[in-house]
mmCIF file with all atom_site columns, C-alpha atoms in Angstrom:
data_model
loop_
_atom_site.group_PDB
_atom_site.id
_atom_site.type_symbol
_atom_site.label_atom_id
_atom_site.label_alt_id
_atom_site.label_comp_id
_atom_site.label_asym_id
_atom_site.label_entity_id
_atom_site.label_seq_id
_atom_site.pdbx_PDB_ins_code
_atom_site.Cartn_x
_atom_site.Cartn_y
_atom_site.Cartn_z
_atom_site.occupancy
_atom_site.B_iso_or_equiv
_atom_site.pdbx_formal_charge
_atom_site.auth_seq_id
_atom_site.auth_comp_id
_atom_site.auth_asym_id
_atom_site.auth_atom_id
_atom_site.pdbx_PDB_model_num
ATOM 1   C CA . ASP A 1 1   ? 33.766 -57.595 16.859 1.00 0.00 ? 1   ASP A CA 1
ATOM 2   C CA . ILE A 1 2   ? 31.421 -58.394 19.671 1.00 0.00 ? 2   ILE A CA 1
ATOM 3   C CA . GLN A 1 3   ? 33.160 -60.322 22.498 1.00 0.00 ? 3   GLN A CA 1
ATOM 4   C CA . MET A 1 4   ? 31.416 -62.991 24.507 1.00 0.00 ? 4   MET A CA 1
ATOM 5   C CA . THR A 1 5   ? 32.591 -63.864 28.024 1.00 0.00 ? 5   THR A CA 1
ATOM 6   C CA . GLN A 1 6   ? 31.215 -66.998 29.769 1.00 0.00 ? 6   GLN A CA 1
ATOM 7   C CA . SER A 1 7   ? 31.566 -67.568 33.449 1.00 0.00 ? 7   SER A CA 1
ATOM 8   C CA . PRO A 1 8   ? 32.587 -69.806 35.101 1.00 0.00 ? 8   PRO A CA 1
ATOM 9   C CA . SER A 1 9   ? 35.038 -71.535 32.798 1.00 0.00 ? 9   SER A CA 1
ATOM 10  C CA . THR A 1 10  ? 34.827 -74.759 34.943 1.00 0.00 ? 10  THR A CA 1
ATOM 11  C CA . LEU A 1 11  ? 31.939 -75.896 37.076 1.00 0.00 ? 11  LEU A CA 1
ATOM 12  C CA . SER A 1 12  ? 31.973 -78.919 39.246 1.00 0.00 ? 12  SER A CA 1
ATOM 13  C CA . ALA A 1 13  ? 28.423 -80.275 40.003 1.00 0.00 ? 13  ALA A CA 1
ATOM 14  C CA . SER A 1 14  ? 26.376 -83.606 41.193 1.00 0.00 ? 14  SER A CA 1
ATOM 15  C CA . VAL A 1 15  ? 23.756 -85.381 39.440 1.00 0.00 ? 15  VAL A CA 1
ATOM 16  C CA . GLY A 1 16  ? 20.310 -83.682 40.373 1.00 0.00 ? 16  GLY A CA 1
ATOM 17  C CA . ASP A 1 17  ? 22.030 -80.025 41.088 1.00 0.00 ? 17  ASP A CA 1
ATOM 18  C CA . ARG A 1 18  ? 20.752 -76.904 39.390 1.00 0.00 ? 18  ARG A CA 1
ATOM 19  C CA . VAL A 1 19  ? 23.272 -75.350 37.234 1.00 0.00 ? 19  VAL A CA 1
ATOM 20  C CA . THR A 1 20  ? 23.623 -71.919 35.891 1.00 0.00 ? 20  THR A CA 1
ATOM 21  C CA . ILE A 1 21  ? 26.267 -70.629 33.403 1.00 0.00 ? 21  ILE A CA 1
ATOM 22  C CA . THR A 1 22  ? 26.375 -66.999 32.664 1.00 0.00 ? 22  THR A CA 1
ATOM 23  C CA . CYS A 1 23  ? 27.364 -65.342 29.119 1.00 0.00 ? 23  CYS A CA 1
ATOM 24  C CA . ARG A 1 24  ? 28.067 -61.652 28.836 1.00 0.00 ? 24  ARG A CA 1
ATOM 25  C CA . ALA A 1 25  ? 28.264 -59.607 25.467 1.00 0.00 ? 25  ALA A CA 1
ATOM 26  C CA . SER A 1 26  ? 30.577 -56.693 25.161 1.00 0.00 ? 26  SER A CA 1
ATOM 27  C CA . GLN A 1 27  ? 27.463 -54.717 23.541 1.00 0.00 ? 27  GLN A CA 1
ATOM 28  C CA . SER A 1 28  ? 23.925 -55.159 23.225 1.00 0.00 ? 28  SER A CA 1
ATOM 29  C CA . ILE A 1 29  ? 22.972 -58.148 21.122 1.00 0.00 ? 29  ILE A CA 1
ATOM 30  C CA . SER A 1 30  ? 19.198 -58.125 21.684 1.00 0.00 ? 30  SER A CA 1
ATOM 31  C CA . SER A 1 31  ? 18.062 -61.710 21.905 1.00 0.00 ? 31  SER A CA 1
ATOM 32  C CA . TRP A 1 32  ? 20.291 -62.997 19.391 1.00 0.00 ? 32  TRP A CA 1
ATOM 33  C CA . LEU A 1 33  ? 22.073 -65.483 21.334 1.00 0.00 ? 33  LEU A CA 1
ATOM 34  C CA . ALA A 1 34  ? 22.267 -69.228 21.267 1.00 0.00 ? 34  ALA A CA 1
ATOM 35  C CA . TRP A 1 35  ? 23.590 -72.057 23.476 1.00 0.00 ? 35  TRP A CA 1
ATOM 36  C CA . TYR A 1 36  ? 25.442 -75.224 22.366 1.00 0.00 ? 36  TYR A CA 1
ATOM 37  C CA . GLN A 1 37  ? 26.283 -78.320 24.148 1.00 0.00 ? 37  GLN A CA 1
ATOM 38  C CA . GLN A 1 38  ? 29.429 -80.144 23.221 1.00 0.00 ? 38  GLN A CA 1
ATOM 39  C CA . LYS A 1 39  ? 30.842 -83.436 24.106 1.00 0.00 ? 39  LYS A CA 1
ATOM 40  C CA . PRO A 1 40  ? 34.460 -84.775 23.733 1.00 0.00 ? 40  PRO A CA 1
ATOM 41  C CA . GLY A 1 41  ? 35.455 -85.468 20.159 1.00 0.00 ? 41  GLY A CA 1
ATOM 42  C CA . LYS A 1 42  ? 32.003 -84.471 19.060 1.00 0.00 ? 42  LYS A CA 1
ATOM 43  C CA . ALA A 1 43  ? 30.397 -81.240 17.140 1.00 0.00 ? 43  ALA A CA 1
ATOM 44  C CA . PRO A 1 44  ? 28.379 -78.759 18.924 1.00 0.00 ? 44  PRO A CA 1
ATOM 45  C CA . LYS A 1 45  ? 24.739 -79.369 19.391 1.00 0.00 ? 45  LYS A CA 1
ATOM 46  C CA . LEU A 1 46  ? 22.326 -76.594 19.428 1.00 0.00 ? 46  LEU A CA 1
ATOM 47  C CA . LEU A 1 47  ? 20.415 -76.233 22.495 1.00 0.00 ? 47  LEU A CA 1
ATOM 48  C CA . ILE A 1 48  ? 18.780 -72.828 22.662 1.00 0.00 ? 48  ILE A CA 1
ATOM 49  C CA . TYR A 1 49  ? 18.270 -70.038 20.199 1.00 0.00 ? 49  TYR A CA 1
ATOM 50  C CA . LYS A 1 50  ? 16.985 -66.457 20.619 1.00 0.00 ? 50  LYS A CA 1
ATOM 51  C CA . ALA A 1 51  ? 18.181 -66.515 24.214 1.00 0.00 ? 51  ALA A CA 1
ATOM 52  C CA . SER A 1 52  ? 15.223 -68.652 25.429 1.00 0.00 ? 52  SER A CA 1
ATOM 53  C CA . ARG A 1 53  ? 13.865 -70.695 22.620 1.00 0.00 ? 53  ARG A CA 1
ATOM 54  C CA . LEU A 1 54  ? 14.349 -74.398 23.033 1.00 0.00 ? 54  LEU A CA 1
ATOM 55  C CA . GLU A 1 55  ? 15.743 -76.269 19.878 1.00 0.00 ? 55  GLU A CA 1
ATOM 56  C CA . SER A 1 56  ? 13.423 -79.125 18.957 1.00 0.00 ? 56  SER A CA 1
ATOM 57  C CA . GLY A 1 57  ? 14.179 -82.401 21.095 1.00 0.00 ? 57  GLY A CA 1
ATOM 58  C CA . VAL A 1 58  ? 16.032 -80.592 23.792 1.00 0.00 ? 58  VAL A CA 1
ATOM 59  C CA . PRO A 1 59  ? 15.096 -81.533 27.313 1.00 0.00 ? 59  PRO A CA 1
ATOM 60  C CA . SER A 1 60  ? 12.874 -79.151 29.063 1.00 0.00 ? 60  SER A CA 1
ATOM 61  C CA . ARG A 1 61  ? 15.357 -79.167 32.018 1.00 0.00 ? 61  ARG A CA 1
ATOM 62  C CA . PHE A 1 62  ? 17.453 -76.737 29.845 1.00 0.00 ? 62  PHE A CA 1
ATOM 63  C CA . SER A 1 63  ? 16.404 -73.090 29.605 1.00 0.00 ? 63  SER A CA 1
ATOM 64  C CA . GLY A 1 64  ? 17.849 -69.870 28.748 1.00 0.00 ? 64  GLY A CA 1
ATOM 65  C CA . SER A 1 65  ? 17.195 -66.167 29.940 1.00 0.00 ? 65  SER A CA 1
ATOM 66  C CA . GLY A 1 66  ? 18.460 -62.800 29.298 1.00 0.00 ? 66  GLY A CA 1
ATOM 67  C CA . SER A 1 67  ? 18.603 -59.932 26.681 1.00 0.00 ? 67  SER A CA 1
ATOM 68  C CA . GLY A 1 68  ? 20.814 -57.261 25.731 1.00 0.00 ? 68  GLY A CA 1
ATOM 69  C CA . THR A 1 69  ? 24.329 -58.105 27.330 1.00 0.00 ? 69  THR A CA 1
ATOM 70  C CA . GLU A 1 70  ? 23.702 -60.643 29.982 1.00 0.00 ? 70  GLU A CA 1
ATOM 71  C CA . PHE A 1 71  ? 22.368 -64.180 29.388 1.00 0.00 ? 71  PHE A CA 1
ATOM 72  C CA . THR A 1 72  ? 22.106 -67.344 31.436 1.00 0.00 ? 72  THR A CA 1
ATOM 73  C CA . LEU A 1 73  ? 21.832 -70.968 30.483 1.00 0.00 ? 73  LEU A CA 1
ATOM 74  C CA . THR A 1 74  ? 19.979 -73.101 33.396 1.00 0.00 ? 74  THR A CA 1
ATOM 75  C CA . ILE A 1 75  ? 19.936 -76.703 33.685 1.00 0.00 ? 75  ILE A CA 1
ATOM 76  C CA . SER A 1 76  ? 17.367 -77.550 36.349 1.00 0.00 ? 76  SER A CA 1
ATOM 77  C CA . SER A 1 77  ? 18.479 -80.792 37.404 1.00 0.00 ? 77  SER A CA 1
ATOM 78  C CA . LEU A 1 78  ? 21.662 -82.174 35.987 1.00 0.00 ? 78  LEU A CA 1
ATOM 79  C CA . GLN A 1 79  ? 21.644 -85.501 34.471 1.00 0.00 ? 79  GLN A CA 1
ATOM 80  C CA . PRO A 1 80  ? 24.465 -87.740 33.726 1.00 0.00 ? 80  PRO A CA 1
ATOM 81  C CA . ASP A 1 81  ? 24.291 -87.091 29.959 1.00 0.00 ? 81  ASP A CA 1
ATOM 82  C CA . ASP A 1 82  ? 24.705 -83.187 30.739 1.00 0.00 ? 82  ASP A CA 1
ATOM 83  C CA . PHE A 1 83  ? 28.499 -83.529 31.620 1.00 0.00 ? 83  PHE A CA 1
ATOM 84  C CA . ALA A 1 84  ? 29.748 -81.672 28.761 1.00 0.00 ? 84  ALA A CA 1
ATOM 85  C CA . THR A 1 85  ? 31.237 -78.090 27.510 1.00 0.00 ? 85  THR A CA 1
ATOM 86  C CA . TYR A 1 86  ? 28.692 -75.243 26.797 1.00 0.00 ? 86  TYR A CA 1
ATOM 87  C CA . HIS A 1 87  ? 29.184 -72.564 24.441 1.00 0.00 ? 87  HIS A CA 1
ATOM 88  C CA . CYS A 1 88  ? 27.210 -69.341 24.032 1.00 0.00 ? 88  CYS A CA 1
ATOM 89  C CA . GLN A 1 89  ? 27.267 -67.639 20.682 1.00 0.00 ? 89  GLN A CA 1
ATOM 90  C CA . GLN A 1 90  ? 25.974 -64.185 19.375 1.00 0.00 ? 90  GLN A CA 1
ATOM 91  C CA . TYR A 1 91  ? 24.459 -63.778 15.882 1.00 0.00 ? 91  TYR A CA 1
ATOM 92  C CA . ASN A 1 92  ? 23.508 -60.305 16.075 1.00 0.00 ? 92  ASN A CA 1
ATOM 93  C CA . SER A 1 93  ? 25.645 -59.412 13.351 1.00 0.00 ? 93  SER A CA 1
ATOM 94  C CA . TYR A 1 94  ? 27.108 -61.113 10.180 1.00 0.00 ? 94  TYR A CA 1
ATOM 95  C CA . SER A 1 95  ? 30.518 -61.805 12.028 1.00 0.00 ? 95  SER A CA 1
ATOM 96  C CA . TRP A 1 96  ? 29.389 -64.396 14.765 1.00 0.00 ? 96  TRP A CA 1
ATOM 97  C CA . THR A 1 97  ? 31.479 -64.847 18.046 1.00 0.00 ? 97  THR A CA 1
ATOM 98  C CA . PHE A 1 98  ? 31.416 -67.669 20.605 1.00 0.00 ? 98  PHE A CA 1
ATOM 99  C CA . GLY A 1 99  ? 32.317 -67.486 24.279 1.00 0.00 ? 99  GLY A CA 1
ATOM 100 C CA . GLN A 1 100 ? 35.207 -69.466 25.478 1.00 0.00 ? 100 GLN A CA 1
ATOM 101 C CA . GLY A 1 101 ? 33.169 -72.319 26.697 1.00 0.00 ? 101 GLY A CA 1
ATOM 102 C CA . THR A 1 102 ? 32.148 -73.686 30.298 1.00 0.00 ? 102 THR A CA 1
ATOM 103 C CA . LYS A 1 103 ? 33.054 -77.156 31.249 1.00 0.00 ? 103 LYS A CA 1
ATOM 104 C CA . VAL A 1 104 ? 30.613 -79.089 33.505 1.00 0.00 ? 104 VAL A CA 1
ATOM 105 C CA . ASP A 1 105 ? 32.342 -81.877 35.151 1.00 0.00 ? 105 ASP A CA 1
ATOM 106 C CA . ILE A 1 106 ? 31.495 -84.389 37.843 1.00 0.00 ? 106 ILE A CA 1
ATOM 107 C CA . LYS A 1 107 ? 31.989 -83.193 41.592 1.00 0.00 ? 107 LYS A CA 1
ATOM 108 C CA . GLN B 2 1   ? 17.972 -85.723 6.714  1.00 0.00 ? 1   GLN B CA 1
ATOM 109 C CA . LEU B 2 2   ? 20.541 -83.123 6.130  1.00 0.00 ? 2   LEU B CA 1
ATOM 110 C CA . ARG B 2 3   ? 24.207 -84.240 6.420  1.00 0.00 ? 3   ARG B CA 1
ATOM 111 C CA . LEU B 2 4   ? 27.494 -82.407 6.094  1.00 0.00 ? 4   LEU B CA 1
ATOM 112 C CA . GLN B 2 5   ? 30.956 -83.978 5.768  1.00 0.00 ? 5   GLN B CA 1
ATOM 113 C CA . GLU B 2 6   ? 34.279 -82.282 5.868  1.00 0.00 ? 6   GLU B CA 1
ATOM 114 C CA . SER B 2 7   ? 37.172 -83.510 3.762  1.00 0.00 ? 7   SER B CA 1
ATOM 115 C CA . GLY B 2 8   ? 40.821 -82.544 3.002  1.00 0.00 ? 8   GLY B CA 1
ATOM 116 C CA . PRO B 2 9   ? 44.396 -82.984 3.992  1.00 0.00 ? 9   PRO B CA 1
ATOM 117 C CA . GLY B 2 10  ? 44.961 -83.585 7.752  1.00 0.00 ? 10  GLY B CA 1
ATOM 118 C CA . LEU B 2 11  ? 48.558 -81.695 7.673  1.00 0.00 ? 11  LEU B CA 1
ATOM 119 C CA . VAL B 2 12  ? 49.625 -78.701 5.924  1.00 0.00 ? 12  VAL B CA 1
ATOM 120 C CA . LYS B 2 13  ? 53.113 -77.101 5.774  1.00 0.00 ? 13  LYS B CA 1
ATOM 121 C CA . PRO B 2 14  ? 53.520 -73.438 7.215  1.00 0.00 ? 14  PRO B CA 1
ATOM 122 C CA . SER B 2 15  ? 53.064 -70.751 4.899  1.00 0.00 ? 15  SER B CA 1
ATOM 123 C CA . GLU B 2 16  ? 51.097 -72.756 2.577  1.00 0.00 ? 16  GLU B CA 1
ATOM 124 C CA . THR B 2 17  ? 47.182 -72.985 2.018  1.00 0.00 ? 17  THR B CA 1
ATOM 125 C CA . LEU B 2 18  ? 44.754 -75.034 3.972  1.00 0.00 ? 18  LEU B CA 1
ATOM 126 C CA . SER B 2 19  ? 42.087 -76.459 1.576  1.00 0.00 ? 19  SER B CA 1
ATOM 127 C CA . LEU B 2 20  ? 39.053 -78.105 2.879  1.00 0.00 ? 20  LEU B CA 1
ATOM 128 C CA . THR B 2 21  ? 35.589 -79.151 1.298  1.00 0.00 ? 21  THR B CA 1
ATOM 129 C CA . CYS B 2 22  ? 32.137 -79.681 2.870  1.00 0.00 ? 22  CYS B CA 1
ATOM 130 C CA . THR B 2 23  ? 29.889 -82.097 1.086  1.00 0.00 ? 23  THR B CA 1
ATOM 131 C CA . VAL B 2 24  ? 26.217 -81.686 1.953  1.00 0.00 ? 24  VAL B CA 1
ATOM 132 C CA . SER B 2 25  ? 23.427 -84.272 1.416  1.00 0.00 ? 25  SER B CA 1
ATOM 133 C CA . GLY B 2 26  ? 19.882 -84.131 2.029  1.00 0.00 ? 26  GLY B CA 1
ATOM 134 C CA . ARG B 2 27  ? 19.628 -80.476 0.786  1.00 0.00 ? 27  ARG B CA 1
ATOM 135 C CA . SER B 2 28  ? 20.712 -78.476 -2.452 1.00 0.00 ? 28  SER B CA 1
ATOM 136 C CA . ILE B 2 29  ? 23.346 -75.889 -1.015 1.00 0.00 ? 29  ILE B CA 1
ATOM 137 C CA . SER B 2 30  ? 21.426 -73.284 -3.324 1.00 0.00 ? 30  SER B CA 1
ATOM 138 C CA . SER B 2 31  ? 18.154 -73.916 -1.450 1.00 0.00 ? 31  SER B CA 1
ATOM 139 C CA . SER B 2 32  ? 16.653 -70.533 -0.396 1.00 0.00 ? 32  SER B CA 1
ATOM 140 C CA . SER B 2 33  ? 17.494 -69.310 3.066  1.00 0.00 ? 33  SER B CA 1
ATOM 141 C CA . ASN B 2 34  ? 20.293 -71.690 3.658  1.00 0.00 ? 34  ASN B CA 1
ATOM 142 C CA . TYR B 2 35  ? 23.763 -70.345 4.540  1.00 0.00 ? 35  TYR B CA 1
ATOM 143 C CA . TRP B 2 36  ? 27.055 -72.623 4.897  1.00 0.00 ? 36  TRP B CA 1
ATOM 144 C CA . ALA B 2 37  ? 29.430 -71.884 7.472  1.00 0.00 ? 37  ALA B CA 1
ATOM 145 C CA . TRP B 2 38  ? 33.083 -72.913 8.441  1.00 0.00 ? 38  TRP B CA 1
ATOM 146 C CA . ILE B 2 39  ? 33.915 -72.675 12.269 1.00 0.00 ? 39  ILE B CA 1
ATOM 147 C CA . ARG B 2 40  ? 37.319 -73.953 13.981 1.00 0.00 ? 40  ARG B CA 1
ATOM 148 C CA . GLN B 2 41  ? 38.211 -75.050 17.246 1.00 0.00 ? 41  GLN B CA 1
ATOM 149 C CA . PRO B 2 42  ? 41.991 -75.175 18.276 1.00 0.00 ? 42  PRO B CA 1
ATOM 150 C CA . PRO B 2 43  ? 42.993 -77.963 20.432 1.00 0.00 ? 43  PRO B CA 1
ATOM 151 C CA . GLY B 2 44  ? 41.509 -77.481 23.873 1.00 0.00 ? 44  GLY B CA 1
ATOM 152 C CA . LYS B 2 45  ? 40.129 -74.029 23.047 1.00 0.00 ? 45  LYS B CA 1
ATOM 153 C CA . GLY B 2 46  ? 36.772 -72.498 22.210 1.00 0.00 ? 46  GLY B CA 1
ATOM 154 C CA . LEU B 2 47  ? 35.030 -72.208 18.734 1.00 0.00 ? 47  LEU B CA 1
ATOM 155 C CA . ASP B 2 48  ? 36.123 -69.625 16.234 1.00 0.00 ? 48  ASP B CA 1
ATOM 156 C CA . TRP B 2 49  ? 33.811 -68.517 13.638 1.00 0.00 ? 49  TRP B CA 1
ATOM 157 C CA . ILE B 2 50  ? 35.652 -68.274 10.210 1.00 0.00 ? 50  ILE B CA 1
ATOM 158 C CA . GLY B 2 51  ? 33.012 -67.342 7.731  1.00 0.00 ? 51  GLY B CA 1
ATOM 159 C CA . SER B 2 52  ? 30.025 -68.426 5.608  1.00 0.00 ? 52  SER B CA 1
ATOM 160 C CA . VAL B 2 53  ? 28.496 -68.407 2.131  1.00 0.00 ? 53  VAL B CA 1
ATOM 161 C CA . SER B 2 54  ? 24.870 -67.814 1.182  1.00 0.00 ? 54  SER B CA 1
ATOM 162 C CA . PHE B 2 55  ? 22.623 -70.034 -0.880 1.00 0.00 ? 55  PHE B CA 1
ATOM 163 C CA . SER B 2 56  ? 23.157 -67.144 -3.605 1.00 0.00 ? 56  SER B CA 1
ATOM 164 C CA . GLY B 2 57  ? 26.911 -67.098 -3.250 1.00 0.00 ? 57  GLY B CA 1
ATOM 165 C CA . SER B 2 58  ? 27.440 -64.085 -0.980 1.00 0.00 ? 58  SER B CA 1
ATOM 166 C CA . THR B 2 59  ? 30.404 -64.317 1.593  1.00 0.00 ? 59  THR B CA 1
ATOM 167 C CA . TYR B 2 60  ? 30.702 -63.256 5.034  1.00 0.00 ? 60  TYR B CA 1
ATOM 168 C CA . TYR B 2 61  ? 34.170 -63.403 6.892  1.00 0.00 ? 61  TYR B CA 1
ATOM 169 C CA . ASN B 2 62  ? 35.688 -63.009 10.274 1.00 0.00 ? 62  ASN B CA 1
ATOM 170 C CA . LYS B 2 63  ? 37.399 -59.622 10.204 1.00 0.00 ? 63  LYS B CA 1
ATOM 171 C CA . SER B 2 64  ? 40.399 -61.027 11.959 1.00 0.00 ? 64  SER B CA 1
ATOM 172 C CA . LEU B 2 65  ? 40.719 -63.784 9.221  1.00 0.00 ? 65  LEU B CA 1
ATOM 173 C CA . GLN B 2 66  ? 39.468 -62.098 6.141  1.00 0.00 ? 66  GLN B CA 1
ATOM 174 C CA . SER B 2 67  ? 42.450 -61.359 4.308  1.00 0.00 ? 67  SER B CA 1
ATOM 175 C CA . ARG B 2 68  ? 43.560 -65.045 4.222  1.00 0.00 ? 68  ARG B CA 1
ATOM 176 C CA . VAL B 2 69  ? 40.224 -66.567 3.870  1.00 0.00 ? 69  VAL B CA 1
ATOM 177 C CA . THR B 2 70  ? 38.082 -67.563 0.720  1.00 0.00 ? 70  THR B CA 1
ATOM 178 C CA . ILE B 2 71  ? 34.758 -69.664 1.015  1.00 0.00 ? 71  ILE B CA 1
ATOM 179 C CA . SER B 2 72  ? 33.284 -70.663 -2.307 1.00 0.00 ? 72  SER B CA 1
ATOM 180 C CA . MET B 2 73  ? 30.574 -72.954 -3.286 1.00 0.00 ? 73  MET B CA 1
ATOM 181 C CA . ASP B 2 74  ? 29.960 -75.495 -6.278 1.00 0.00 ? 74  ASP B CA 1
ATOM 182 C CA . THR B 2 75  ? 26.399 -76.001 -6.512 1.00 0.00 ? 75  THR B CA 1
ATOM 183 C CA . SER B 2 76  ? 26.613 -78.588 -9.125 1.00 0.00 ? 76  SER B CA 1
ATOM 184 C CA . LYS B 2 77  ? 28.375 -80.870 -6.496 1.00 0.00 ? 77  LYS B CA 1
ATOM 185 C CA . ASP B 2 78  ? 26.421 -79.571 -3.330 1.00 0.00 ? 78  ASP B CA 1
ATOM 186 C CA . GLN B 2 79  ? 29.801 -78.639 -1.978 1.00 0.00 ? 79  GLN B CA 1
ATOM 187 C CA . PHE B 2 80  ? 31.331 -75.537 -0.441 1.00 0.00 ? 80  PHE B CA 1
ATOM 188 C CA . SER B 2 81  ? 35.054 -74.953 0.258  1.00 0.00 ? 81  SER B CA 1
ATOM 189 C CA . LEU B 2 82  ? 37.335 -73.135 2.591  1.00 0.00 ? 82  LEU B CA 1
ATOM 190 C CA . LYS B 2 83  ? 40.883 -71.965 1.474  1.00 0.00 ? 83  LYS B CA 1
ATOM 191 C CA . LEU B 2 84  ? 43.113 -70.269 4.262  1.00 0.00 ? 84  LEU B CA 1
ATOM 192 C CA . SER B 2 85  ? 46.258 -68.871 3.050  1.00 0.00 ? 85  SER B CA 1
ATOM 193 C CA . SER B 2 86  ? 49.530 -68.477 4.637  1.00 0.00 ? 86  SER B CA 1
ATOM 194 C CA . VAL B 2 87  ? 48.944 -70.865 7.648  1.00 0.00 ? 87  VAL B CA 1
ATOM 195 C CA . THR B 2 88  ? 50.916 -71.035 10.679 1.00 0.00 ? 88  THR B CA 1
ATOM 196 C CA . ALA B 2 89  ? 50.845 -73.425 13.791 1.00 0.00 ? 89  ALA B CA 1
ATOM 197 C CA . ALA B 2 90  ? 48.205 -71.181 15.283 1.00 0.00 ? 90  ALA B CA 1
ATOM 198 C CA . ASP B 2 91  ? 45.565 -72.508 12.442 1.00 0.00 ? 91  ASP B CA 1
ATOM 199 C CA . THR B 2 92  ? 45.992 -75.929 13.918 1.00 0.00 ? 92  THR B CA 1
ATOM 200 C CA . ALA B 2 93  ? 42.408 -76.774 14.702 1.00 0.00 ? 93  ALA B CA 1
ATOM 201 C CA . VAL B 2 94  ? 39.392 -79.093 14.340 1.00 0.00 ? 94  VAL B CA 1
ATOM 202 C CA . TYR B 2 95  ? 37.575 -77.406 11.318 1.00 0.00 ? 95  TYR B CA 1
ATOM 203 C CA . TYR B 2 96  ? 33.797 -77.887 11.257 1.00 0.00 ? 96  TYR B CA 1
ATOM 204 C CA . CYS B 2 97  ? 31.184 -77.114 8.434  1.00 0.00 ? 97  CYS B CA 1
ATOM 205 C CA . ALA B 2 98  ? 27.831 -76.314 9.534  1.00 0.00 ? 98  ALA B CA 1
ATOM 206 C CA . ARG B 2 99  ? 24.453 -74.943 8.264  1.00 0.00 ? 99  ARG B CA 1
ATOM 207 C CA . TYR B 2 100 ? 22.194 -71.812 9.392  1.00 0.00 ? 100 TYR B CA 1
ATOM 208 C CA . LEU B 2 101 ? 19.174 -70.356 7.975  1.00 0.00 ? 101 LEU B CA 1
ATOM 209 C CA . CYS B 2 102 ? 18.250 -66.769 7.272  1.00 0.00 ? 102 CYS B CA 1
ATOM 210 C CA . THR B 2 103 ? 14.895 -65.753 6.263  1.00 0.00 ? 103 THR B CA 1
ATOM 211 C CA . ASP B 2 104 ? 12.984 -62.262 5.955  1.00 0.00 ? 104 ASP B CA 1
ATOM 212 C CA . GLY B 2 105 ? 16.183 -60.761 7.247  1.00 0.00 ? 105 GLY B CA 1
ATOM 213 C CA . VAL B 2 106 ? 16.372 -62.803 10.594 1.00 0.00 ? 106 VAL B CA 1
ATOM 214 C CA . CYS B 2 107 ? 19.093 -65.528 11.095 1.00 0.00 ? 107 CYS B CA 1
ATOM 215 C CA . TYR B 2 108 ? 18.995 -68.680 13.238 1.00 0.00 ? 108 TYR B CA 1
ATOM 216 C CA . PRO B 2 109 ? 22.166 -70.221 14.523 1.00 0.00 ? 109 PRO B CA 1
ATOM 217 C CA . LEU B 2 110 ? 23.992 -73.306 13.483 1.00 0.00 ? 110 LEU B CA 1
ATOM 218 C CA . ASP B 2 111 ? 21.547 -76.256 13.505 1.00 0.00 ? 111 ASP B CA 1
ATOM 219 C CA . TYR B 2 112 ? 23.272 -79.030 11.469 1.00 0.00 ? 112 TYR B CA 1
ATOM 220 C CA . TRP B 2 113 ? 27.243 -79.677 11.840 1.00 0.00 ? 113 TRP B CA 1
ATOM 221 C CA . GLY B 2 114 ? 29.625 -81.933 10.274 1.00 0.00 ? 114 GLY B CA 1
ATOM 222 C CA . GLN B 2 115 ? 31.645 -84.148 12.613 1.00 0.00 ? 115 GLN B CA 1
ATOM 223 C CA . GLY B 2 116 ? 34.884 -81.884 12.244 1.00 0.00 ? 116 GLY B CA 1
ATOM 224 C CA . THR B 2 117 ? 38.243 -82.710 10.820 1.00 0.00 ? 117 THR B CA 1
ATOM 225 C CA . LEU B 2 118 ? 41.621 -81.944 12.290 1.00 0.00 ? 118 LEU B CA 1
ATOM 226 C CA . VAL B 2 119 ? 44.129 -79.977 10.552 1.00 0.00 ? 119 VAL B CA 1
ATOM 227 C CA . SER B 2 120 ? 47.748 -79.896 11.779 1.00 0.00 ? 120 SER B CA 1
ATOM 228 C CA . VAL B 2 121 ? 50.132 -77.116 10.598 1.00 0.00 ? 121 VAL B CA 1
ATOM 229 C CA . SER B 2 122 ? 53.489 -78.442 10.913 1.00 0.00 ? 122 SER B CA 1
ATOM 230 C CA . SER B 2 123 ? 56.772 -78.895 8.765  1.00 0.00 ? 123 SER B CA 1
#
C-alpha cells in the first residue's frame, strides 16, 4: 500500500499567519491527492482534490500544490475557523490511504 | 441534498462481528458513478480506509483488513453495510460512511460523509 506521511504533526499559529502543511507519498501518485479539514467530533470535510482544485464553497485562502510524491496545503491567512486537524489522502489506487493528520492549534 | 447516516451497536465483544449500516437519502445508491465507502478513526488517531462498494455492487477492500471485512448493499432500502469479523480492542474507532464518484475511469475523493458512530470493542 502507498504510505502517506504528513509534517508537522502539530503546528501552532496565530490568526493571520501563513500556514503550510506537507504530505509525502511513498511512491508517485500523480496528482491524485486530497486534503480534508476535521474539527473535533465532526466528520472530515473535503477542501481540495486533484492536489490543487478547490472544492466548491471552500474559501480561497486555502490552496494546494504538488505532484508525484510531495504535496503542500497552504492557508494564506489563518482565520479563527481554521483551527482544526488536516488530513491528506491519496486516491491513486483502489486502496486509498490517509496521512496521520496535522493539528493546527492556537499559538 | 445527499445525506448519509450510520447505525449499529456501539459496543461489540472481542472475537465477535461488528455490523454497521449506512442509510443514504437524497440519492439512490445504485445511481451510476456513485461509490460508497467505510472509513474509521481510532480515538486520537488518523483515518483508515476500510473499503467500498460501487453502484453496481463491486467491492474494494483495504488489504490489511480484507480477510475480515465484508461490504454489501441493499438497493431496495438505499443502504450499504459493513461487517468486520473477529474484532479486538484495536478495532475500537469512530466508523464513518461516505460517498465518492468515479466516472470515465477517474475517481474523485470523499465528498459526502455521515456523522460517524463510535464502536467500542470490550467484554
